[in-house]
Amino acid sequence: MSLLFSLLFVIVFLLMGLCIAQEYERAIVFRLGRYVGRRGPGLYWIIPLIERRTTVDIRTKTVDLEQQETITKDSVTIKVNAVLWFRVINPEDAIIKVANVNQAVYQLSVTALRNIIGQHQLDEVLKERQQINATLQQLVDAATETWGVKIEMVEIKDVEIPESMQRAMAREAEAIREKRARIIKAEAELEASIKLTQGAKQMEESPIALELRRLQMLSEIGIDNNTTTIVMVPSKFTQAAKSLTQLAGQTGN
């Protein structure tokens, strides 16, 4: 009877120590308060009443950093929120070195987000978001490395600026577009004047080209079916008037 009772006790004792860890879990085992090793995934056994286990999820976790109101380097108050992805790569450190790894990573990320926004001007926050994301990831990853945590990615999700600043930025963008349009128009007029000057010099050397240009102008005017009256003056009259003008100038000298 005692043998049967002893056998039953051993079986129950062995069954009490059986544990299972999922593929995405790791068990940190402590024996009388001291760390003795990592177990899992799968079936493992611990000494009942002497050893205890703490299970750690090593999958990638997504943390939504709530909206933070902060001031940029150029003294503009904005609201920023971001998303953080991280995973535990060293379960021992995540349990032994920090009380609540998820809360610790969240608070550190929020603080780092506020600090890095304060080091950049508003234009940099809006235009260089990828660079800020990379800097923020490196900063948080370096701080959480001792906790056995790997920061995989950080993305600024939204930047909210005051309405007055939005109106000012809209006016600035409109002024920049107007400036660009005027510059393009001036460049076009300069190029057109150069081309017209070259064309005039070319026609001056060839009277036939000038006559052809006149005929082309007549055909363009006639397309509109208007009632414009055109008086044609032979080019010889123009040349004669030019010669008389030159002769009068020479006589006056």
PDB file of C-alpha atoms in Angstrom:
ATOM      1  CA  MET A   1       0.000   0.000   0.000  1.00  0.00           C
ATOM      2  CA  SER A   2       2.785   2.377   0.889  1.00  0.00           C
ATOM      3  CA  LEU A   3       4.553   1.493  -2.368  1.00  0.00           C
ATOM      4  CA  LEU A   4       1.421   2.314  -4.345  1.00  0.00           C
ATOM      5  CA  PHE A   5       1.033   5.572  -2.475  1.00  0.00           C
ATOM      6  CA  SER A   6       4.681   6.467  -3.104  1.00  0.00           C
ATOM      7  CA  LEU A   7       4.319   5.660  -6.815  1.00  0.00           C
ATOM      8  CA  LEU A   8       1.181   7.768  -7.024  1.00  0.00           C
ATOM      9  CA  PHE A   9       2.947  10.632  -5.279  1.00  0.00           C
ATOM     10  CA  VAL A  10       5.869  10.470  -7.715  1.00  0.00           C
ATOM     11  CA  ILE A  11       3.534  10.502 -10.709  1.00  0.00           C
ATOM     12  CA  VAL A  12       1.613  13.479  -9.369  1.00  0.00           C
ATOM     13  CA  PHE A  13       4.877  15.249  -8.558  1.00  0.00           C
ATOM     14  CA  LEU A  14       6.159  14.713 -12.081  1.00  0.00           C
ATOM     15  CA  LEU A  15       2.890  15.845 -13.650  1.00  0.00           C
ATOM     16  CA  MET A  16       2.865  19.013 -11.555  1.00  0.00           C
ATOM     17  CA  GLY A  17       6.184  20.046 -13.079  1.00  0.00           C
ATOM     18  CA  LEU A  18       5.179  19.575 -16.719  1.00  0.00           C
ATOM     19  CA  CYS A  19       4.747  22.832 -18.664  1.00  0.00           C
ATOM     20  CA  ILE A  20       4.249  23.809 -22.301  1.00  0.00           C
ATOM     21  CA  ALA A  21       5.561  26.907 -24.068  1.00  0.00           C
ATOM     22  CA  GLN A  22       4.184  27.975 -27.429  1.00  0.00           C
ATOM     23  CA  GLU A  23       6.461  28.478 -30.413  1.00  0.00           C
ATOM     24  CA  TYR A  24       6.378  32.264 -29.863  1.00  0.00           C
ATOM     25  CA  GLU A  25       7.025  31.984 -26.099  1.00  0.00           C
ATOM     26  CA  ARG A  26      10.060  31.458 -23.904  1.00  0.00           C
ATOM     27  CA  ALA A  27       9.945  30.514 -20.205  1.00  0.00           C
ATOM     28  CA  ILE A  28      12.419  32.038 -17.755  1.00  0.00           C
ATOM     29  CA  VAL A  29      12.913  29.627 -14.823  1.00  0.00           C
ATOM     30  CA  PHE A  30      13.906  30.655 -11.281  1.00  0.00           C
ATOM     31  CA  ARG A  31      14.979  28.171  -8.603  1.00  0.00           C
ATOM     32  CA  LEU A  32      14.489  29.506  -5.096  1.00  0.00           C
ATOM     33  CA  GLY A  33      14.637  33.012  -6.529  1.00  0.00           C
ATOM     34  CA  ARG A  34      17.743  32.529  -8.670  1.00  0.00           C
ATOM     35  CA  TYR A  35      17.733  32.433 -12.451  1.00  0.00           C
ATOM     36  CA  VAL A  36      18.645  28.974 -13.745  1.00  0.00           C
ATOM     37  CA  GLY A  37      17.847  29.045 -17.450  1.00  0.00           C
ATOM     38  CA  ARG A  38      15.466  29.404 -20.349  1.00  0.00           C
ATOM     39  CA  ARG A  39      12.932  26.789 -21.393  1.00  0.00           C
ATOM     40  CA  GLY A  40      10.799  26.261 -24.500  1.00  0.00           C
ATOM     41  CA  PRO A  41       9.321  26.161 -26.949  1.00  0.00           C
ATOM     42  CA  GLY A  42       7.443  22.916 -26.473  1.00  0.00           C
ATOM     43  CA  LEU A  43       7.223  20.607 -23.437  1.00  0.00           C
ATOM     44  CA  TYR A  44       9.556  21.122 -20.481  1.00  0.00           C
ATOM     45  CA  TRP A  45       9.679  20.250 -16.792  1.00  0.00           C
ATOM     46  CA  ILE A  46      10.362  22.320 -13.674  1.00  0.00           C
ATOM     47  CA  ILE A  47      10.722  21.210 -10.047  1.00  0.00           C
ATOM     48  CA  PRO A  48       7.349  21.819  -8.373  1.00  0.00           C
ATOM     49  CA  LEU A  49       7.299  24.161  -5.359  1.00  0.00           C
ATOM     50  CA  ILE A  50      11.007  24.918  -5.845  1.00  0.00           C
ATOM     51  CA  GLU A  51      11.140  26.396  -9.320  1.00  0.00           C
ATOM     52  CA  ARG A  52       8.799  28.923 -10.878  1.00  0.00           C
ATOM     53  CA  ARG A  53       8.555  30.205 -14.435  1.00  0.00           C
ATOM     54  CA  THR A  54       7.749  33.477 -16.168  1.00  0.00           C
ATOM     55  CA  THR A  55       6.654  33.313 -19.799  1.00  0.00           C
ATOM     56  CA  VAL A  56       7.796  35.957 -22.272  1.00  0.00           C
ATOM     57  CA  ASP A  57       6.192  36.636 -25.668  1.00  0.00           C
ATOM     58  CA  ILE A  58       8.908  37.164 -28.289  1.00  0.00           C
ATOM     59  CA  ARG A  59       6.613  38.223 -31.138  1.00  0.00           C
ATOM     60  CA  THR A  60       6.762  41.734 -32.590  1.00  0.00           C
ATOM     61  CA  LYS A  61       4.507  44.114 -30.671  1.00  0.00           C
ATOM     62  CA  THR A  62       2.882  47.274 -31.988  1.00  0.00           C
ATOM     63  CA  VAL A  63       2.652  50.274 -29.685  1.00  0.00           C
ATOM     64  CA  ASP A  64       0.607  53.359 -30.571  1.00  0.00           C
ATOM     65  CA  LEU A  65       2.322  56.376 -29.029  1.00  0.00           C
ATOM     66  CA  GLU A  66      -0.473  58.716 -28.021  1.00  0.00           C
ATOM     67  CA  GLN A  67      -0.562  62.266 -29.330  1.00  0.00           C
ATOM     68  CA  GLN A  68       2.096  64.461 -27.735  1.00  0.00           C
ATOM     69  CA  GLU A  69       1.962  68.252 -27.644  1.00  0.00           C
ATOM     70  CA  THR A  70       5.473  69.626 -27.967  1.00  0.00           C
ATOM     71  CA  ILE A  71       7.356  72.705 -29.145  1.00  0.00           C
ATOM     72  CA  THR A  72       9.688  72.677 -32.133  1.00  0.00           C
ATOM     73  CA  LYS A  73      13.070  74.386 -32.268  1.00  0.00           C
ATOM     74  CA  ASP A  74      11.518  77.473 -33.894  1.00  0.00           C
ATOM     75  CA  SER A  75       8.927  77.762 -31.066  1.00  0.00           C
ATOM     76  CA  VAL A  76       5.899  76.329 -32.866  1.00  0.00           C
ATOM     77  CA  THR A  77       3.505  74.206 -30.784  1.00  0.00           C
ATOM     78  CA  ILE A  78       2.515  71.030 -32.636  1.00  0.00           C
ATOM     79  CA  LYS A  79       0.875  67.716 -31.806  1.00  0.00           C
ATOM     80  CA  VAL A  80       2.615  64.530 -32.932  1.00  0.00           C
ATOM     81  CA  ASN A  81       1.765  60.846 -32.613  1.00  0.00           C
ATOM     82  CA  ALA A  82       3.718  57.830 -33.790  1.00  0.00           C
ATOM     83  CA  VAL A  83       3.723  54.029 -34.019  1.00  0.00           C
ATOM     84  CA  LEU A  84       6.451  51.800 -32.592  1.00  0.00           C
ATOM     85  CA  TRP A  85       7.282  48.175 -33.432  1.00  0.00           C
ATOM     86  CA  PHE A  86       9.540  46.170 -31.111  1.00  0.00           C
ATOM     87  CA  ARG A  87      10.230  42.607 -29.982  1.00  0.00           C
ATOM     88  CA  VAL A  88      12.053  40.880 -27.149  1.00  0.00           C
ATOM     89  CA  ILE A  89      15.274  39.215 -28.315  1.00  0.00           C
ATOM     90  CA  ASN A  90      16.679  38.399 -24.863  1.00  0.00           C
ATOM     91  CA  PRO A  91      13.901  37.170 -22.547  1.00  0.00           C
ATOM     92  CA  GLU A  92      16.242  36.934 -19.548  1.00  0.00           C
ATOM     93  CA  ASP A  93      17.066  40.645 -19.582  1.00  0.00           C
ATOM     94  CA  ALA A  94      13.436  41.580 -20.294  1.00  0.00           C
ATOM     95  CA  ILE A  95      12.392  39.875 -17.039  1.00  0.00           C
ATOM     96  CA  ILE A  96      15.384  40.450 -14.758  1.00  0.00           C
ATOM     97  CA  LYS A  97      16.483  43.985 -15.674  1.00  0.00           C
ATOM     98  CA  VAL A  98      13.145  45.769 -16.013  1.00  0.00           C
ATOM     99  CA  ALA A  99       9.895  45.385 -14.089  1.00  0.00           C
ATOM    100  CA  ASN A 100       7.481  45.972 -16.984  1.00  0.00           C
ATOM    101  CA  VAL A 101       9.215  45.931 -20.339  1.00  0.00           C
ATOM    102  CA  ASN A 102       6.175  47.043 -22.354  1.00  0.00           C
ATOM    103  CA  GLN A 103       5.522  50.076 -20.148  1.00  0.00           C
ATOM    104  CA  ALA A 104       9.207  50.946 -20.029  1.00  0.00           C
ATOM    105  CA  VAL A 105       9.544  50.894 -23.829  1.00  0.00           C
ATOM    106  CA  TYR A 106       6.403  53.006 -24.201  1.00  0.00           C
ATOM    107  CA  GLN A 107       7.478  55.708 -21.746  1.00  0.00           C
ATOM    108  CA  LEU A 108      10.984  55.869 -23.186  1.00  0.00           C
ATOM    109  CA  SER A 109       9.652  56.183 -26.731  1.00  0.00           C
ATOM    110  CA  VAL A 110       7.249  58.987 -25.796  1.00  0.00           C
ATOM    111  CA  THR A 111      10.030  60.922 -24.069  1.00  0.00           C
ATOM    112  CA  ALA A 112      12.409  60.429 -26.988  1.00  0.00           C
ATOM    113  CA  LEU A 113       9.728  61.566 -29.443  1.00  0.00           C
ATOM    114  CA  ARG A 114       9.188  64.818 -27.552  1.00  0.00           C
ATOM    115  CA  ASN A 115      12.926  65.449 -27.262  1.00  0.00           C
ATOM    116  CA  ILE A 116      13.721  64.836 -30.925  1.00  0.00           C
ATOM    117  CA  ILE A 117      10.860  67.058 -32.117  1.00  0.00           C
ATOM    118  CA  GLY A 118      12.226  69.833 -29.913  1.00  0.00           C
ATOM    119  CA  GLN A 119      15.565  69.589 -31.736  1.00  0.00           C
ATOM    120  CA  HIS A 120      14.081  70.242 -35.205  1.00  0.00           C
ATOM    121  CA  GLN A 121      12.316  73.141 -36.830  1.00  0.00           C
ATOM    122  CA  LEU A 122       8.778  72.820 -38.145  1.00  0.00           C
ATOM    123  CA  ASP A 123       9.857  72.617 -41.794  1.00  0.00           C
ATOM    124  CA  GLU A 124      12.271  69.802 -40.924  1.00  0.00           C
ATOM    125  CA  VAL A 125       9.549  67.881 -39.093  1.00  0.00           C
ATOM    126  CA  LEU A 126       7.283  68.125 -42.138  1.00  0.00           C
ATOM    127  CA  LYS A 127       9.869  67.488 -44.868  1.00  0.00           C
ATOM    128  CA  GLU A 128      12.456  65.207 -43.225  1.00  0.00           C
ATOM    129  CA  ARG A 129      10.142  62.746 -41.520  1.00  0.00           C
ATOM    130  CA  GLN A 130      12.056  59.672 -42.668  1.00  0.00           C
ATOM    131  CA  GLN A 131      15.299  60.999 -41.221  1.00  0.00           C
ATOM    132  CA  ILE A 132      13.589  61.815 -37.915  1.00  0.00           C
ATOM    133  CA  ASN A 133      12.099  58.306 -37.828  1.00  0.00           C
ATOM    134  CA  ALA A 134      15.541  56.759 -38.304  1.00  0.00           C
ATOM    135  CA  THR A 135      17.103  58.945 -35.621  1.00  0.00           C
ATOM    136  CA  LEU A 136      14.290  58.165 -33.198  1.00  0.00           C
ATOM    137  CA  GLN A 137      14.653  54.433 -33.853  1.00  0.00           C
ATOM    138  CA  GLN A 138      18.398  54.516 -33.194  1.00  0.00           C
ATOM    139  CA  LEU A 139      17.912  56.524 -29.999  1.00  0.00           C
ATOM    140  CA  VAL A 140      15.267  54.225 -28.511  1.00  0.00           C
ATOM    141  CA  ASP A 141      17.026  51.057 -29.685  1.00  0.00           C
ATOM    142  CA  ALA A 142      20.280  52.068 -27.991  1.00  0.00           C
ATOM    143  CA  ALA A 143      18.467  52.778 -24.712  1.00  0.00           C
ATOM    144  CA  THR A 144      16.453  49.526 -24.700  1.00  0.00           C
ATOM    145  CA  GLU A 145      19.294  47.237 -25.743  1.00  0.00           C
ATOM    146  CA  THR A 146      20.146  46.465 -22.101  1.00  0.00           C
ATOM    147  CA  TRP A 147      16.530  45.334 -21.582  1.00  0.00           C
ATOM    148  CA  GLY A 148      16.831  42.675 -24.286  1.00  0.00           C
ATOM    149  CA  VAL A 149      14.536  44.619 -26.642  1.00  0.00           C
ATOM    150  CA  LYS A 150      15.020  45.295 -30.359  1.00  0.00           C
ATOM    151  CA  ILE A 151      13.287  48.344 -31.871  1.00  0.00           C
ATOM    152  CA  GLU A 152      12.364  47.291 -35.394  1.00  0.00           C
ATOM    153  CA  MET A 153      10.714  50.451 -36.713  1.00  0.00           C
ATOM    154  CA  VAL A 154       9.324  53.826 -35.649  1.00  0.00           C
ATOM    155  CA  GLU A 155       7.001  55.882 -37.823  1.00  0.00           C
ATOM    156  CA  ILE A 156       5.571  59.345 -37.138  1.00  0.00           C
ATOM    157  CA  LYS A 157       1.924  58.887 -38.050  1.00  0.00           C
ATOM    158  CA  ASP A 158       0.507  62.400 -37.935  1.00  0.00           C
ATOM    159  CA  VAL A 159       1.656  65.976 -37.323  1.00  0.00           C
ATOM    160  CA  GLU A 160      -1.002  68.497 -36.336  1.00  0.00           C
ATOM    161  CA  ILE A 161      -0.097  72.193 -36.548  1.00  0.00           C
ATOM    162  CA  PRO A 162      -2.154  75.256 -35.464  1.00  0.00           C
ATOM    163  CA  GLU A 163      -4.653  76.724 -37.934  1.00  0.00           C
ATOM    164  CA  SER A 164      -2.888  80.101 -37.927  1.00  0.00           C
ATOM    165  CA  MET A 165       0.335  78.387 -38.948  1.00  0.00           C
ATOM    166  CA  GLN A 166      -1.508  76.466 -41.679  1.00  0.00           C
ATOM    167  CA  ARG A 167      -2.805  79.730 -43.137  1.00  0.00           C
ATOM    168  CA  ALA A 168       0.665  81.273 -42.991  1.00  0.00           C
ATOM    169  CA  MET A 169       2.173  78.248 -44.749  1.00  0.00           C
ATOM    170  CA  ALA A 170      -0.547  78.428 -47.418  1.00  0.00           C
ATOM    171  CA  ARG A 171       0.254  82.095 -48.068  1.00  0.00           C
ATOM    172  CA  GLU A 172       3.951  81.297 -48.234  1.00  0.00           C
ATOM    173  CA  ALA A 173       3.363  78.483 -50.718  1.00  0.00           C
ATOM    174  CA  GLU A 174       1.160  80.766 -52.845  1.00  0.00           C
ATOM    175  CA  ALA A 175       3.856  83.452 -52.879  1.00  0.00           C
ATOM    176  CA  ILE A 176       6.489  80.913 -53.892  1.00  0.00           C
ATOM    177  CA  ARG A 177       4.307  79.660 -56.755  1.00  0.00           C
ATOM    178  CA  GLU A 178       3.636  83.236 -57.929  1.00  0.00           C
ATOM    179  CA  LYS A 179       7.357  84.002 -57.818  1.00  0.00           C
ATOM    180  CA  ARG A 180       8.118  80.894 -59.845  1.00  0.00           C
ATOM    181  CA  ALA A 181       5.436  81.798 -62.418  1.00  0.00           C
ATOM    182  CA  ARG A 182       6.826  85.308 -62.861  1.00  0.00           C
ATOM    183  CA  ILE A 183      10.357  84.002 -63.284  1.00  0.00           C
ATOM    184  CA  ILE A 184       9.206  81.491 -65.902  1.00  0.00           C
ATOM    185  CA  LYS A 185       7.264  84.202 -67.745  1.00  0.00           C
ATOM    186  CA  ALA A 186      10.264  86.560 -67.715  1.00  0.00           C
ATOM    187  CA  GLU A 187      12.557  83.815 -68.998  1.00  0.00           C
ATOM    188  CA  ALA A 188      10.066  83.034 -71.774  1.00  0.00           C
ATOM    189  CA  GLU A 189       9.852  86.684 -72.805  1.00  0.00           C
ATOM    190  CA  LEU A 190      13.645  86.960 -72.836  1.00  0.00           C
ATOM    191  CA  GLU A 191      13.970  83.860 -74.991  1.00  0.00           C
ATOM    192  CA  ALA A 192      11.215  85.105 -77.329  1.00  0.00           C
ATOM    193  CA  SER A 193      12.892  88.491 -77.721  1.00  0.00           C
ATOM    194  CA  ILE A 194      16.171  86.809 -78.592  1.00  0.00           C
ATOM    195  CA  LYS A 195      14.483  84.623 -81.174  1.00  0.00           C
ATOM    196  CA  LEU A 196      12.595  87.609 -82.657  1.00  0.00           C
ATOM    197  CA  THR A 197      15.813  89.592 -82.921  1.00  0.00           C
ATOM    198  CA  GLN A 198      17.521  86.717 -84.698  1.00  0.00           C
ATOM    199  CA  GLY A 199      14.524  86.328 -87.019  1.00  0.00           C
ATOM    200  CA  ALA A 200      14.471  90.054 -87.832  1.00  0.00           C
ATOM    201  CA  LYS A 201      18.151  90.003 -88.717  1.00  0.00           C
ATOM    202  CA  GLN A 202      17.613  86.962 -90.909  1.00  0.00           C
ATOM    203  CA  MET A 203      14.664  88.593 -92.736  1.00  0.00           C
ATOM    204  CA  GLU A 204      16.611  91.817 -93.191  1.00  0.00           C
ATOM    205  CA  GLU A 205      19.160  89.909 -95.227  1.00  0.00           C
ATOM    206  CA  SER A 206      16.480  88.251 -97.372  1.00  0.00           C
ATOM    207  CA  PRO A 207      13.579  90.448 -98.662  1.00  0.00           C
ATOM    208  CA  ILE A 208      11.852  87.366-100.010  1.00  0.00           C
ATOM    209  CA  ALA A 209      11.606  85.950 -96.480  1.00  0.00           C
ATOM    210  CA  LEU A 210       9.952  89.185 -95.355  1.00  0.00           C
ATOM    211  CA  GLU A 211       7.382  88.934 -98.149  1.00  0.00           C
ATOM    212  CA  LEU A 212       6.655  85.327 -97.220  1.00  0.00           C
ATOM    213  CA  ARG A 213       6.171  86.372 -93.598  1.00  0.00           C
ATOM    214  CA  ARG A 214       3.677  89.025 -94.683  1.00  0.00           C
ATOM    215  CA  LEU A 215       1.723  86.503 -96.739  1.00  0.00           C
ATOM    216  CA  GLN A 216       1.689  84.111 -93.795  1.00  0.00           C
ATOM    217  CA  MET A 217       0.360  86.882 -91.539  1.00  0.00           C
ATOM    218  CA  LEU A 218      -2.446  87.542 -94.041  1.00  0.00           C
ATOM    219  CA  SER A 219      -3.426  83.883 -94.072  1.00  0.00           C
ATOM    220  CA  GLU A 220      -3.494  83.831 -90.253  1.00  0.00           C
ATOM    221  CA  ILE A 221      -5.736  86.906 -90.139  1.00  0.00           C
ATOM    222  CA  GLY A 222      -8.071  85.449 -92.757  1.00  0.00           C
ATOM    223  CA  ILE A 223      -8.695  82.298 -90.688  1.00  0.00           C
ATOM    224  CA  ASP A 224     -10.913  84.207 -88.234  1.00  0.00           C
ATOM    225  CA  ASN A 225     -13.293  85.414 -91.025  1.00  0.00           C
ATOM    226  CA  ASN A 226     -13.177  88.961 -89.633  1.00  0.00           C
ATOM    227  CA  THR A 227     -13.821  92.284 -91.412  1.00  0.00           C
ATOM    228  CA  THR A 228     -10.372  93.749 -90.882  1.00  0.00           C
ATOM    229  CA  THR A 229      -9.221  96.002 -93.725  1.00  0.00           C
ATOM    230  CA  ILE A 230      -5.604  95.570 -94.704  1.00  0.00           C
ATOM    231  CA  VAL A 231      -3.673  97.964 -96.915  1.00  0.00           C
ATOM    232  CA  MET A 232      -0.691  96.338 -98.582  1.00  0.00           C
ATOM    233  CA  VAL A 233       2.352  98.524 -99.184  1.00  0.00           C
ATOM    234  CA  PRO A 234       5.016  97.149-101.507  1.00  0.00           C
ATOM    235  CA  SER A 235       8.319  96.493 -99.905  1.00  0.00           C
ATOM    236  CA  LYS A 236      10.005  98.718-102.480  1.00  0.00           C
ATOM    237  CA  PHE A 237       8.216 101.711-100.996  1.00  0.00           C
ATOM    238  CA  THR A 238       9.547 100.792 -97.605  1.00  0.00           C
ATOM    239  CA  GLN A 239      13.068 100.431 -98.934  1.00  0.00           C
ATOM    240  CA  ALA A 240      12.757 103.756-100.768  1.00  0.00           C
ATOM    241  CA  ALA A 241      11.581 105.492 -97.596  1.00  0.00           C
ATOM    242  CA  LYS A 242      14.486 103.975 -95.706  1.00  0.00           C
ATOM    243  CA  SER A 243      16.949 105.182 -98.368  1.00  0.00           C
ATOM    244  CA  LEU A 244      15.492 108.702 -98.268  1.00  0.00           C
ATOM    245  CA  THR A 245      15.797 108.774 -94.505  1.00  0.00           C
ATOM    246  CA  GLN A 246      19.422 107.748 -94.648  1.00  0.00           C
ATOM    247  CA  LEU A 247      20.121 110.312 -97.389  1.00  0.00           C
ATOM    248  CA  ALA A 248      18.464 113.071 -95.356  1.00  0.00           C
ATOM    249  CA  GLY A 249      20.561 112.118 -92.395  1.00  0.00           C
ATOM    250  CA  GLN A 250      23.762 112.245 -94.358  1.00  0.00           C
ATOM    251  CA  THR A 251      22.795 115.652 -95.861  1.00  0.00           C
ATOM    252  CA  GLY A 252      22.056 117.091 -92.464  1.00  0.00           C
ATOM    253  CA  ASN A 253      25.487 116.039 -91.261  1.00  0.00           C
TER     254      ASN A 253
END
